[in-house]
Amino acid sequence: MLDLNYFEAMEAKIPKGKVRTRFAPSPTGYMHVGNLRTALYTWLIARHAGGTFILRIEDTDQARQVEGAEEVIYRTMAECGLDHDEGPDIGGPVAPYIQSQRRDTYGKYARLLVERGHAYYCFCEKTESEEDSGEFGRAPDPCRDLPLEEAQARVDAGEPFVIRQKIPRGGTTTFQDAIFGDITVENDTLDDQVLLKRDGLPTYNFANVIDDHLMGITHVVRGSEYLSSAPKYNLLYQAFGWDIPTYVHCSPVMRDAQNKMSKRHGDPSYEDLRDQGYLTPAILNYVALLGWSPKGELAEQEIFSLPELVQAFELNGVSKSPAIFDLDKLTHFNALYLRALSPEAFLQAAEPYIRQTVKNYAPGLIAPLLQARCEKLTDIPEKVDFFDTLPDYGVDLFTNKKSKCTPEVAKRMLDAAIPALEGLTDWTQENIHNCLTTLAEQLEVKTATLMWPVRISAAGKAVTPGGAVEICHILGREETVRRLKLGAEKC
């Protein structure tokens, strides 16, 4: 017989009285968008209720672990501002928070279920994958009805075994989900899943139930692919006599109407998106709206800071329908976030990207041209590379119907602009502007007719951040005049 004092002591440690949620990733690599959404929703539930948010590392699937993956988890959570109150790095009242360090705990609870008749020792030869998933044929397991004394004797003799959940025969099991409502399944459709594997480690389906209870978790957020496992979880909670937490099953994030997002298909992780020039707050804002929408007076609002999301987040806003990840929509969000930055914050974000292609000019001069004209930070290097190196461009760039410019007109404009700009004693943006607008009046042309060839000559590109005046000011008089002379030679 097991010592029940152990279980009573474990119960006594469970914090009670307020909302407690957990994000429980496996250290198997990158943080994909679905993982990030689960982390965000779990964090928002806790923060909205003034509760506790826990980080737990679920590393029982040793074969799939990736070196460095835990660091990715910690770094992503920190960058996103999803701070945890308890976890492996900071401890807490129900430590440890890494599943592999709780191995003895799972074994004790599995054996308690065996003693209570809700689980059994199974000595049948099954593949490792079957042990992990609990998927096997519907034929009755011959070990299910072994007398406990006989099974225990085989265990004591050293015979390899797993522990399986003993699903009730006949009848139904009903579970409640905050998003999908009540769902009832026939017990005969449920397999006797493996709870404890031959190596003594628990399966995911068992470990998460034990940990969620012992850590006092009140709300369990996970993907809707786990809906089919929820009846088995319910039966485990009932077998132990425990309260069942609130289930929150979120529908998947899809690449398109048919396919879930997948790293194998090149879909981006959080770190990929950040490396592609998206701001973390924009990513979080967009991910929050993948399957959730605000209600009431906030129903039309799309842009939310993290504190605003905490205030607005309610479970009745979570949708049953899959959400399609739209990179164009994220890009739109990102552009709004870039424009909303202070000039100083934008310069800080943009400077590394400016420096990729511009070494000879101060980023502080160039950044103001970019803030209203880029959607992603990774757009920047290609937009500003002309500052250091004038591209090789064709004379056809001087043709622009709207500006009433042709190569012949451009030649006349540049021949007049070169001496006018050479004669400027004080090279300020205002003086350059006044010089060129005055010259356009003297030449009896629209300002655009003069500015077009000046900008093309200065940048060698049809599309630039900033106009002729700003670009010439940054280049300086000597380089501007040199480039304008080269432009005149092309016409």
Short mmCIF file of C-alpha atoms in Angstrom, two decimals:
data_model
loop_
_atom_site.label_atom_id
_atom_site.label_comp_id
_atom_site.label_asym_id
_atom_site.label_seq_id
_atom_site.Cartn_x
_atom_site.Cartn_y
_atom_site.Cartn_z
CA MET A 1 0.00 0.00 0.00
CA LEU A 2 1.13 3.51 -0.77
CA ASP A 3 1.79 6.04 1.98
CA LEU A 4 -1.16 8.43 1.75
CA ASN A 5 0.68 11.01 3.86
CA TYR A 6 2.69 11.88 0.76
CA PHE A 7 -0.44 12.73 -1.21
CA GLU A 8 -1.90 14.73 1.67
CA ALA A 9 1.31 16.74 1.92
CA MET A 10 1.22 17.45 -1.82
CA GLU A 11 -2.40 18.64 -1.55
CA ALA A 12 -1.49 20.96 1.31
CA LYS A 13 1.04 22.80 -0.89
CA ILE A 14 -1.44 23.69 -3.63
CA PRO A 15 -2.09 27.47 -3.76
CA LYS A 16 -5.78 28.33 -3.81
CA GLY A 17 -8.02 31.36 -3.94
CA LYS A 18 -7.20 33.04 -7.26
CA VAL A 19 -6.81 32.37 -10.95
CA ARG A 20 -3.67 30.42 -11.82
CA THR A 21 -2.68 29.68 -15.41
CA ARG A 22 0.34 28.06 -16.98
CA PHE A 23 2.19 28.08 -20.26
CA ALA A 24 3.81 24.68 -20.64
CA PRO A 25 5.94 24.47 -23.79
CA SER A 26 8.11 21.54 -24.81
CA PRO A 27 11.76 22.44 -25.52
CA THR A 28 11.60 21.17 -29.09
CA GLY A 29 12.88 24.19 -31.00
CA TYR A 30 11.35 27.45 -32.12
CA MET A 31 8.28 29.26 -30.80
CA HIS A 32 5.70 29.01 -33.58
CA VAL A 33 2.79 31.43 -33.88
CA GLY A 34 0.32 28.98 -32.29
CA ASN A 35 2.62 28.54 -29.26
CA LEU A 36 2.97 32.30 -28.92
CA ARG A 37 -0.81 32.75 -29.05
CA THR A 38 -1.29 30.10 -26.35
CA ALA A 39 1.31 31.82 -24.17
CA LEU A 40 -0.32 35.22 -24.74
CA TYR A 41 -3.88 34.06 -24.02
CA THR A 42 -2.75 32.18 -20.92
CA TRP A 43 -0.86 35.24 -19.67
CA LEU A 44 -3.80 37.54 -20.43
CA ILE A 45 -6.28 35.34 -18.51
CA ALA A 46 -4.06 35.49 -15.43
CA ARG A 47 -3.27 39.20 -15.67
CA HIS A 48 -6.89 40.19 -16.42
CA ALA A 49 -8.01 38.38 -13.25
CA GLY A 50 -5.10 39.59 -11.12
CA GLY A 51 -3.96 35.98 -10.87
CA THR A 52 -0.70 34.04 -11.19
CA PHE A 53 1.03 33.07 -14.42
CA ILE A 54 3.34 30.02 -14.36
CA LEU A 55 5.97 28.85 -16.82
CA ARG A 56 6.41 25.06 -16.84
CA ILE A 57 8.80 23.13 -19.10
CA GLU A 58 7.30 19.86 -20.36
CA ASP A 59 10.36 17.79 -21.31
CA THR A 60 9.08 14.26 -20.87
CA ASP A 61 9.44 13.59 -24.61
CA GLN A 62 13.21 13.29 -24.39
CA ALA A 63 13.67 12.16 -28.00
CA ARG A 64 12.29 15.42 -29.46
CA GLN A 65 14.26 17.83 -27.30
CA VAL A 66 16.44 20.37 -29.10
CA GLU A 67 19.55 21.85 -27.54
CA GLY A 68 19.08 25.53 -26.77
CA ALA A 69 15.28 25.35 -27.05
CA GLU A 70 14.73 26.37 -23.42
CA GLU A 71 16.74 29.54 -24.04
CA VAL A 72 14.46 30.30 -27.01
CA ILE A 73 11.43 29.98 -24.72
CA TYR A 74 12.85 32.29 -22.04
CA ARG A 75 14.09 34.83 -24.60
CA THR A 76 10.78 34.93 -26.47
CA MET A 77 8.72 35.35 -23.30
CA ALA A 78 11.01 38.14 -22.08
CA GLU A 79 11.00 39.98 -25.42
CA CYS A 80 7.21 39.80 -25.56
CA GLY A 81 6.77 41.07 -22.00
CA LEU A 82 5.00 37.88 -20.90
CA ASP A 83 6.52 37.77 -17.42
CA HIS A 84 5.88 34.74 -15.23
CA ASP A 85 5.37 34.66 -11.47
CA GLU A 86 6.61 31.10 -10.96
CA GLY A 87 8.88 28.94 -13.07
CA PRO A 88 12.11 26.96 -13.32
CA ASP A 89 14.29 30.06 -13.20
CA ILE A 90 12.57 31.80 -10.27
CA GLY A 91 11.04 28.94 -8.32
CA GLY A 92 7.73 29.02 -6.48
CA PRO A 93 5.59 27.16 -3.94
CA VAL A 94 4.99 24.10 -6.14
CA ALA A 95 8.48 23.60 -7.57
CA PRO A 96 10.04 21.97 -9.49
CA TYR A 97 8.63 23.41 -12.71
CA ILE A 98 10.44 21.08 -15.11
CA GLN A 99 8.62 17.80 -15.70
CA SER A 100 11.71 15.59 -15.87
CA GLN A 101 12.53 16.72 -12.32
CA ARG A 102 9.10 15.52 -11.13
CA ARG A 103 9.55 11.94 -12.30
CA ASP A 104 8.99 10.28 -8.93
CA THR A 105 5.77 12.21 -8.45
CA TYR A 106 4.14 10.78 -11.57
CA GLY A 107 5.06 7.22 -10.64
CA LYS A 108 3.41 7.58 -7.22
CA TYR A 109 0.18 9.00 -8.66
CA ALA A 110 0.05 6.32 -11.38
CA ARG A 111 0.36 3.63 -8.73
CA LEU A 112 -2.32 5.33 -6.65
CA LEU A 113 -4.68 5.02 -9.62
CA VAL A 114 -3.80 1.34 -9.93
CA GLU A 115 -4.63 0.77 -6.25
CA ARG A 116 -7.94 2.58 -6.71
CA GLY A 117 -8.85 0.50 -9.76
CA HIS A 118 -8.67 3.31 -12.32
CA ALA A 119 -5.44 2.12 -13.97
CA TYR A 120 -3.61 -1.16 -14.49
CA TYR A 121 -0.17 -2.61 -15.13
CA CYS A 122 0.20 -3.73 -18.73
CA PHE A 123 2.96 -6.15 -19.73
CA CYS A 124 2.06 -6.44 -23.43
CA GLU A 125 4.71 -5.67 -26.03
CA LYS A 126 3.83 -2.34 -27.65
CA THR A 127 5.92 0.01 -29.75
CA GLU A 128 7.27 3.17 -28.17
CA SER A 129 4.98 5.29 -30.34
CA GLU A 130 1.97 3.35 -29.08
CA GLU A 131 3.09 3.93 -25.51
CA ASP A 132 3.45 7.66 -26.18
CA SER A 133 0.07 8.14 -27.76
CA GLY A 134 -2.09 5.41 -26.32
CA GLU A 135 -3.13 4.50 -29.88
CA PHE A 136 -3.62 0.79 -30.28
CA GLY A 137 -6.20 -1.72 -31.48
CA ARG A 138 -9.68 -1.85 -29.98
CA ALA A 139 -9.27 -5.46 -28.89
CA PRO A 140 -9.51 -5.80 -25.08
CA ASP A 141 -6.14 -5.57 -23.37
CA PRO A 142 -5.48 -8.97 -21.69
CA CYS A 143 -3.75 -7.21 -18.80
CA ARG A 144 -6.75 -5.05 -17.96
CA ASP A 145 -8.47 -7.64 -15.81
CA LEU A 146 -5.41 -9.21 -14.18
CA PRO A 147 -5.85 -9.45 -10.40
CA LEU A 148 -3.80 -6.68 -8.77
CA GLU A 149 -1.85 -9.19 -6.67
CA GLU A 150 -0.78 -11.12 -9.76
CA ALA A 151 0.17 -7.93 -11.64
CA GLN A 152 2.08 -6.61 -8.63
CA ALA A 153 4.02 -9.86 -8.35
CA ARG A 154 5.12 -9.54 -11.98
CA VAL A 155 6.18 -5.95 -11.36
CA ASP A 156 8.14 -6.98 -8.26
CA ALA A 157 9.82 -9.71 -10.31
CA GLY A 158 11.22 -7.05 -12.64
CA GLU A 159 8.99 -7.64 -15.65
CA PRO A 160 8.79 -4.53 -17.89
CA PHE A 161 5.44 -2.75 -17.77
CA VAL A 162 3.51 0.36 -18.57
CA ILE A 163 0.59 1.73 -16.58
CA ARG A 164 -2.59 2.29 -18.56
CA GLN A 165 -5.70 4.24 -17.68
CA LYS A 166 -8.72 1.99 -17.16
CA ILE A 167 -11.47 3.69 -19.13
CA PRO A 168 -14.96 2.72 -17.86
CA ARG A 169 -16.79 0.29 -20.12
CA GLY A 170 -20.04 1.64 -21.52
CA GLY A 171 -21.68 4.93 -20.73
CA THR A 172 -20.55 8.42 -21.66
CA THR A 173 -18.23 11.13 -20.42
CA THR A 174 -19.15 14.81 -20.70
CA PHE A 175 -16.68 17.64 -20.38
CA GLN A 176 -17.19 21.38 -20.50
CA ASP A 177 -15.08 23.78 -22.51
CA ALA A 178 -15.20 27.58 -22.20
CA ILE A 179 -15.20 27.95 -25.99
CA PHE A 180 -16.98 24.84 -27.32
CA GLY A 181 -19.46 24.24 -24.49
CA ASP A 182 -20.46 20.76 -23.32
CA ILE A 183 -19.14 17.82 -25.32
CA THR A 184 -20.23 14.22 -24.67
CA VAL A 185 -18.41 11.14 -25.93
CA GLU A 186 -19.06 7.42 -25.71
CA ASN A 187 -16.58 5.77 -23.36
CA ASP A 188 -16.24 2.84 -25.76
CA THR A 189 -14.58 5.22 -28.26
CA LEU A 190 -11.77 5.97 -25.79
CA ASP A 191 -8.59 3.90 -25.55
CA ASP A 192 -6.87 2.81 -22.37
CA GLN A 193 -4.08 5.33 -22.86
CA VAL A 194 -0.62 4.85 -21.41
CA LEU A 195 -0.01 6.96 -18.32
CA LEU A 196 3.48 5.78 -17.37
CA LYS A 197 5.95 4.43 -19.93
CA ARG A 198 8.44 1.62 -19.46
CA ASP A 199 11.23 4.08 -18.72
CA GLY A 200 9.25 5.44 -15.79
CA LEU A 201 8.49 8.74 -17.49
CA PRO A 202 4.88 9.84 -17.87
CA THR A 203 3.13 10.47 -21.14
CA TYR A 204 2.12 14.05 -21.86
CA ASN A 205 -1.53 13.19 -21.25
CA PHE A 206 -0.84 12.03 -17.71
CA ALA A 207 1.86 14.47 -16.64
CA ASN A 208 -0.13 17.56 -17.56
CA VAL A 209 -3.11 16.44 -15.47
CA ILE A 210 -0.96 15.72 -12.42
CA ASP A 211 1.00 18.95 -12.75
CA ASP A 212 -2.03 21.12 -13.43
CA HIS A 213 -3.70 19.84 -10.26
CA LEU A 214 -0.65 20.01 -8.02
CA MET A 215 0.17 23.51 -9.26
CA GLY A 216 -3.38 24.71 -8.61
CA ILE A 217 -4.08 25.56 -12.26
CA THR A 218 -7.60 26.95 -12.67
CA HIS A 219 -7.63 27.56 -16.46
CA VAL A 220 -5.98 25.24 -18.99
CA VAL A 221 -5.39 26.82 -22.41
CA ARG A 222 -4.39 24.54 -25.27
CA GLY A 223 -5.05 23.82 -28.93
CA SER A 224 -8.34 22.30 -30.09
CA GLU A 225 -6.42 19.22 -31.27
CA TYR A 226 -6.55 18.18 -27.58
CA LEU A 227 -10.35 18.18 -27.48
CA SER A 228 -10.33 14.44 -28.20
CA SER A 229 -8.14 13.85 -25.14
CA ALA A 230 -10.25 15.97 -22.78
CA PRO A 231 -12.65 13.13 -21.81
CA LYS A 232 -9.68 11.06 -20.64
CA TYR A 233 -8.42 14.03 -18.63
CA ASN A 234 -11.83 14.41 -17.02
CA LEU A 235 -11.88 10.73 -16.07
CA LEU A 236 -8.44 11.12 -14.47
CA TYR A 237 -9.56 14.13 -12.42
CA GLN A 238 -12.67 12.24 -11.33
CA ALA A 239 -10.64 9.13 -10.46
CA PHE A 240 -8.48 11.22 -8.10
CA GLY A 241 -11.49 13.13 -6.75
CA TRP A 242 -10.08 16.46 -7.93
CA ASP A 243 -11.80 19.61 -9.18
CA ILE A 244 -11.67 19.95 -12.97
CA PRO A 245 -10.11 23.19 -14.24
CA THR A 246 -11.72 25.43 -16.86
CA TYR A 247 -10.74 24.11 -20.28
CA VAL A 248 -10.03 26.69 -23.00
CA HIS A 249 -9.45 24.94 -26.32
CA CYS A 250 -8.31 27.34 -29.06
CA SER A 251 -8.91 26.60 -32.73
CA PRO A 252 -5.80 26.31 -34.88
CA VAL A 253 -3.90 29.06 -36.65
CA MET A 254 -4.03 28.24 -40.36
CA ARG A 255 -1.79 29.11 -43.30
CA ASP A 256 -4.87 29.00 -45.52
CA ALA A 257 -8.35 27.51 -45.43
CA GLN A 258 -7.01 23.93 -45.67
CA ASN A 259 -3.59 23.88 -43.98
CA LYS A 260 -2.37 24.53 -40.47
CA MET A 261 0.78 26.60 -40.10
CA SER A 262 3.88 24.44 -40.04
CA LYS A 263 7.59 25.08 -39.82
CA ARG A 264 8.05 22.23 -42.31
CA HIS A 265 6.18 24.29 -44.89
CA GLY A 266 8.25 27.39 -44.26
CA ASP A 267 5.72 29.17 -42.07
CA PRO A 268 7.41 31.70 -39.77
CA SER A 269 8.11 31.32 -36.08
CA TYR A 270 8.12 34.30 -33.72
CA GLU A 271 11.87 34.70 -34.19
CA ASP A 272 11.50 34.48 -37.98
CA LEU A 273 8.95 37.30 -37.92
CA ARG A 274 11.16 39.44 -35.73
CA ASP A 275 14.11 38.78 -38.02
CA GLN A 276 11.93 39.73 -41.01
CA GLY A 277 11.60 43.24 -39.57
CA TYR A 278 8.35 43.02 -37.61
CA LEU A 279 8.17 44.76 -34.24
CA THR A 280 7.39 42.53 -31.26
CA PRO A 281 4.40 44.67 -30.10
CA ALA A 282 2.91 44.48 -33.61
CA ILE A 283 3.37 40.70 -33.68
CA LEU A 284 1.69 40.33 -30.27
CA ASN A 285 -1.18 42.64 -31.23
CA TYR A 286 -1.82 40.69 -34.42
CA VAL A 287 -1.47 37.27 -32.76
CA ALA A 288 -3.98 38.33 -30.07
CA LEU A 289 -6.57 38.87 -32.81
CA LEU A 290 -5.98 35.42 -34.36
CA GLY A 291 -9.06 33.81 -32.88
CA TRP A 292 -10.10 36.52 -30.40
CA SER A 293 -11.97 39.78 -30.85
CA PRO A 294 -12.91 42.44 -28.31
CA LYS A 295 -16.52 43.02 -27.36
CA GLY A 296 -18.73 46.02 -26.60
CA GLU A 297 -17.32 49.49 -27.10
CA LEU A 298 -13.96 48.00 -28.12
CA ALA A 299 -15.46 45.83 -30.87
CA GLU A 300 -14.06 47.97 -33.69
CA GLN A 301 -10.63 48.53 -32.13
CA GLU A 302 -7.68 46.72 -33.70
CA ILE A 303 -4.61 48.33 -32.16
CA PHE A 304 -3.97 47.29 -28.56
CA SER A 305 -0.97 47.73 -26.33
CA LEU A 306 -0.23 44.85 -23.97
CA PRO A 307 -1.82 46.66 -20.98
CA GLU A 308 -4.89 47.40 -23.13
CA LEU A 309 -5.13 43.72 -24.05
CA VAL A 310 -5.04 42.82 -20.35
CA GLN A 311 -8.03 45.08 -19.75
CA ALA A 312 -9.97 43.94 -22.83
CA PHE A 313 -9.36 40.18 -22.86
CA GLU A 314 -12.43 38.08 -22.10
CA LEU A 315 -12.93 34.40 -22.91
CA ASN A 316 -16.29 35.11 -24.57
CA GLY A 317 -14.34 36.83 -27.33
CA VAL A 318 -12.46 33.66 -28.31
CA SER A 319 -13.78 32.10 -31.54
CA LYS A 320 -14.47 28.45 -32.34
CA SER A 321 -13.41 29.05 -35.95
CA PRO A 322 -9.82 28.55 -37.16
CA ALA A 323 -7.88 31.77 -37.73
CA ILE A 324 -5.95 32.35 -40.94
CA PHE A 325 -2.54 33.94 -40.55
CA ASP A 326 -2.35 36.79 -43.05
CA LEU A 327 1.16 38.18 -43.48
CA ASP A 328 -0.18 41.21 -45.35
CA LYS A 329 -2.40 42.05 -42.38
CA LEU A 330 0.55 41.72 -40.01
CA THR A 331 2.57 43.99 -42.31
CA HIS A 332 -0.23 46.58 -42.13
CA PHE A 333 -0.15 46.39 -38.32
CA ASN A 334 3.62 46.71 -38.33
CA ALA A 335 3.52 49.85 -40.48
CA LEU A 336 1.09 51.45 -38.03
CA TYR A 337 3.37 50.56 -35.13
CA LEU A 338 6.46 51.96 -36.90
CA ARG A 339 4.69 55.24 -37.56
CA ALA A 340 3.53 55.48 -33.95
CA LEU A 341 7.07 55.22 -32.55
CA SER A 342 8.74 58.35 -31.26
CA PRO A 343 11.48 59.61 -33.60
CA GLU A 344 14.06 58.47 -31.04
CA ALA A 345 12.57 54.97 -30.75
CA PHE A 346 12.33 54.64 -34.50
CA LEU A 347 15.97 55.65 -34.93
CA GLN A 348 17.01 53.06 -32.34
CA ALA A 349 15.08 50.35 -34.18
CA ALA A 350 16.13 51.43 -37.67
CA GLU A 351 19.80 52.19 -37.14
CA PRO A 352 21.12 48.59 -37.47
CA TYR A 353 19.24 48.24 -40.76
CA ILE A 354 20.46 51.61 -42.09
CA ARG A 355 24.02 50.63 -41.20
CA GLN A 356 23.78 47.52 -43.36
CA THR A 357 24.09 49.61 -46.52
CA VAL A 358 25.03 53.12 -45.35
CA LYS A 359 28.44 53.72 -43.77
CA ASN A 360 29.18 57.32 -44.85
CA TYR A 361 26.13 59.18 -43.52
CA ALA A 362 24.60 59.52 -40.05
CA PRO A 363 21.56 57.28 -39.45
CA GLY A 364 20.01 60.16 -37.53
CA LEU A 365 19.74 62.14 -40.77
CA ILE A 366 18.26 59.26 -42.76
CA ALA A 367 15.79 57.77 -40.24
CA PRO A 368 13.26 60.67 -40.47
CA LEU A 369 12.87 59.95 -44.19
CA LEU A 370 11.97 56.33 -43.49
CA GLN A 371 9.50 56.33 -40.62
CA ALA A 372 6.43 57.12 -42.73
CA ARG A 373 7.68 55.17 -45.73
CA CYS A 374 8.54 51.64 -44.58
CA GLU A 375 6.34 48.77 -43.48
CA LYS A 376 9.06 46.50 -42.11
CA LEU A 377 12.53 47.25 -40.77
CA THR A 378 14.00 44.85 -43.32
CA ASP A 379 12.73 47.16 -46.08
CA ILE A 380 15.30 49.74 -44.99
CA PRO A 381 18.66 48.55 -46.40
CA GLU A 382 17.42 48.41 -49.98
CA LYS A 383 15.64 51.77 -49.65
CA VAL A 384 18.76 53.68 -48.55
CA ASP A 385 21.66 51.89 -50.26
CA PHE A 386 21.98 54.72 -52.81
CA PHE A 387 23.43 57.08 -50.20
CA ASP A 388 26.78 55.30 -50.16
CA THR A 389 26.74 53.99 -53.73
CA LEU A 390 24.95 55.62 -56.64
CA PRO A 391 23.25 52.83 -58.60
CA ASP A 392 23.85 52.39 -62.31
CA TYR A 393 20.60 53.68 -63.79
CA GLY A 394 19.25 54.26 -67.28
CA VAL A 395 18.27 57.54 -68.88
CA ASP A 396 14.66 56.30 -69.07
CA LEU A 397 14.25 57.11 -65.35
CA PHE A 398 14.17 60.80 -66.27
CA THR A 399 10.91 60.30 -68.16
CA ASN A 400 7.87 61.06 -66.01
CA LYS A 401 4.59 62.14 -67.52
CA LYS A 402 3.15 63.58 -64.31
CA SER A 403 6.19 65.79 -63.75
CA LYS A 404 6.31 66.65 -67.47
CA CYS A 405 9.89 65.48 -67.63
CA THR A 406 11.83 63.85 -70.47
CA PRO A 407 15.58 63.31 -70.84
CA GLU A 408 15.75 66.52 -72.86
CA VAL A 409 13.87 68.47 -70.19
CA ALA A 410 15.99 66.81 -67.48
CA LYS A 411 19.17 67.98 -69.22
CA ARG A 412 17.96 71.60 -69.19
CA MET A 413 16.85 71.36 -65.54
CA LEU A 414 20.12 69.83 -64.35
CA ASP A 415 22.30 72.27 -66.30
CA ALA A 416 20.51 75.07 -64.46
CA ALA A 417 20.42 73.37 -61.04
CA ILE A 418 24.12 72.51 -60.88
CA PRO A 419 25.47 76.10 -60.78
CA ALA A 420 22.60 77.26 -58.57
CA LEU A 421 23.38 74.59 -55.96
CA GLU A 422 27.13 75.09 -56.31
CA GLY A 423 26.59 78.74 -55.38
CA LEU A 424 24.80 78.01 -52.09
CA THR A 425 27.01 79.17 -49.21
CA ASP A 426 24.96 77.58 -46.41
CA TRP A 427 23.92 73.98 -47.22
CA THR A 428 20.69 73.74 -45.21
CA GLN A 429 17.48 71.97 -46.16
CA GLU A 430 15.63 75.29 -46.20
CA ASN A 431 18.21 76.95 -48.44
CA ILE A 432 18.23 74.01 -50.88
CA HIS A 433 14.43 74.12 -51.05
CA ASN A 434 14.33 77.89 -51.62
CA CYS A 435 17.08 77.67 -54.23
CA LEU A 436 15.27 75.03 -56.29
CA THR A 437 11.79 76.55 -56.05
CA THR A 438 13.16 79.95 -57.07
CA LEU A 439 15.00 78.33 -59.97
CA ALA A 440 11.79 76.60 -61.13
CA GLU A 441 10.06 80.00 -61.23
CA GLN A 442 12.94 81.45 -63.25
CA LEU A 443 12.78 78.54 -65.69
CA GLU A 444 9.00 78.94 -65.86
CA VAL A 445 8.31 75.30 -65.02
CA LYS A 446 6.41 73.56 -62.25
CA THR A 447 8.53 72.72 -59.23
CA ALA A 448 7.99 68.98 -59.89
CA THR A 449 9.54 69.32 -63.33
CA LEU A 450 12.80 70.46 -61.73
CA MET A 451 12.68 68.25 -58.64
CA TRP A 452 12.20 65.00 -60.59
CA PRO A 453 15.54 65.00 -62.46
CA VAL A 454 17.38 66.39 -59.41
CA ARG A 455 16.11 63.48 -57.27
CA ILE A 456 16.75 60.86 -59.96
CA SER A 457 20.32 62.12 -60.42
CA ALA A 458 20.93 62.26 -56.66
CA ALA A 459 19.53 58.79 -55.91
CA GLY A 460 19.57 56.82 -59.17
CA LYS A 461 16.19 55.33 -58.22
CA ALA A 462 12.61 56.01 -59.23
CA VAL A 463 11.31 55.42 -55.69
CA THR A 464 13.11 56.90 -52.71
CA PRO A 465 12.43 57.73 -49.08
CA GLY A 466 12.32 61.51 -49.07
CA GLY A 467 12.35 63.96 -51.92
CA ALA A 468 15.08 65.77 -53.81
CA VAL A 469 15.64 68.42 -51.13
CA GLU A 470 16.08 65.94 -48.23
CA ILE A 471 18.33 63.65 -50.24
CA CYS A 472 20.56 66.49 -51.46
CA HIS A 473 20.84 67.87 -47.95
CA ILE A 474 22.05 64.50 -46.58
CA LEU A 475 24.48 63.91 -49.48
CA GLY A 476 26.13 67.32 -49.05
CA ARG A 477 26.95 69.91 -51.71
CA GLU A 478 29.99 68.23 -53.22
CA GLU A 479 28.42 64.79 -53.67
CA THR A 480 25.10 66.27 -54.84
CA VAL A 481 26.78 68.35 -57.55
CA ARG A 482 28.91 65.37 -58.63
CA ARG A 483 25.82 63.19 -59.02
CA LEU A 484 23.84 65.89 -60.84
CA LYS A 485 26.69 66.30 -63.33
CA LEU A 486 26.67 62.54 -63.95
CA GLY A 487 22.92 62.72 -64.51
CA ALA A 488 23.29 65.56 -67.00
CA GLU A 489 25.85 63.53 -68.92
CA LYS A 490 23.34 60.67 -69.31
CA CYS A 491 20.68 62.90 -70.92
#
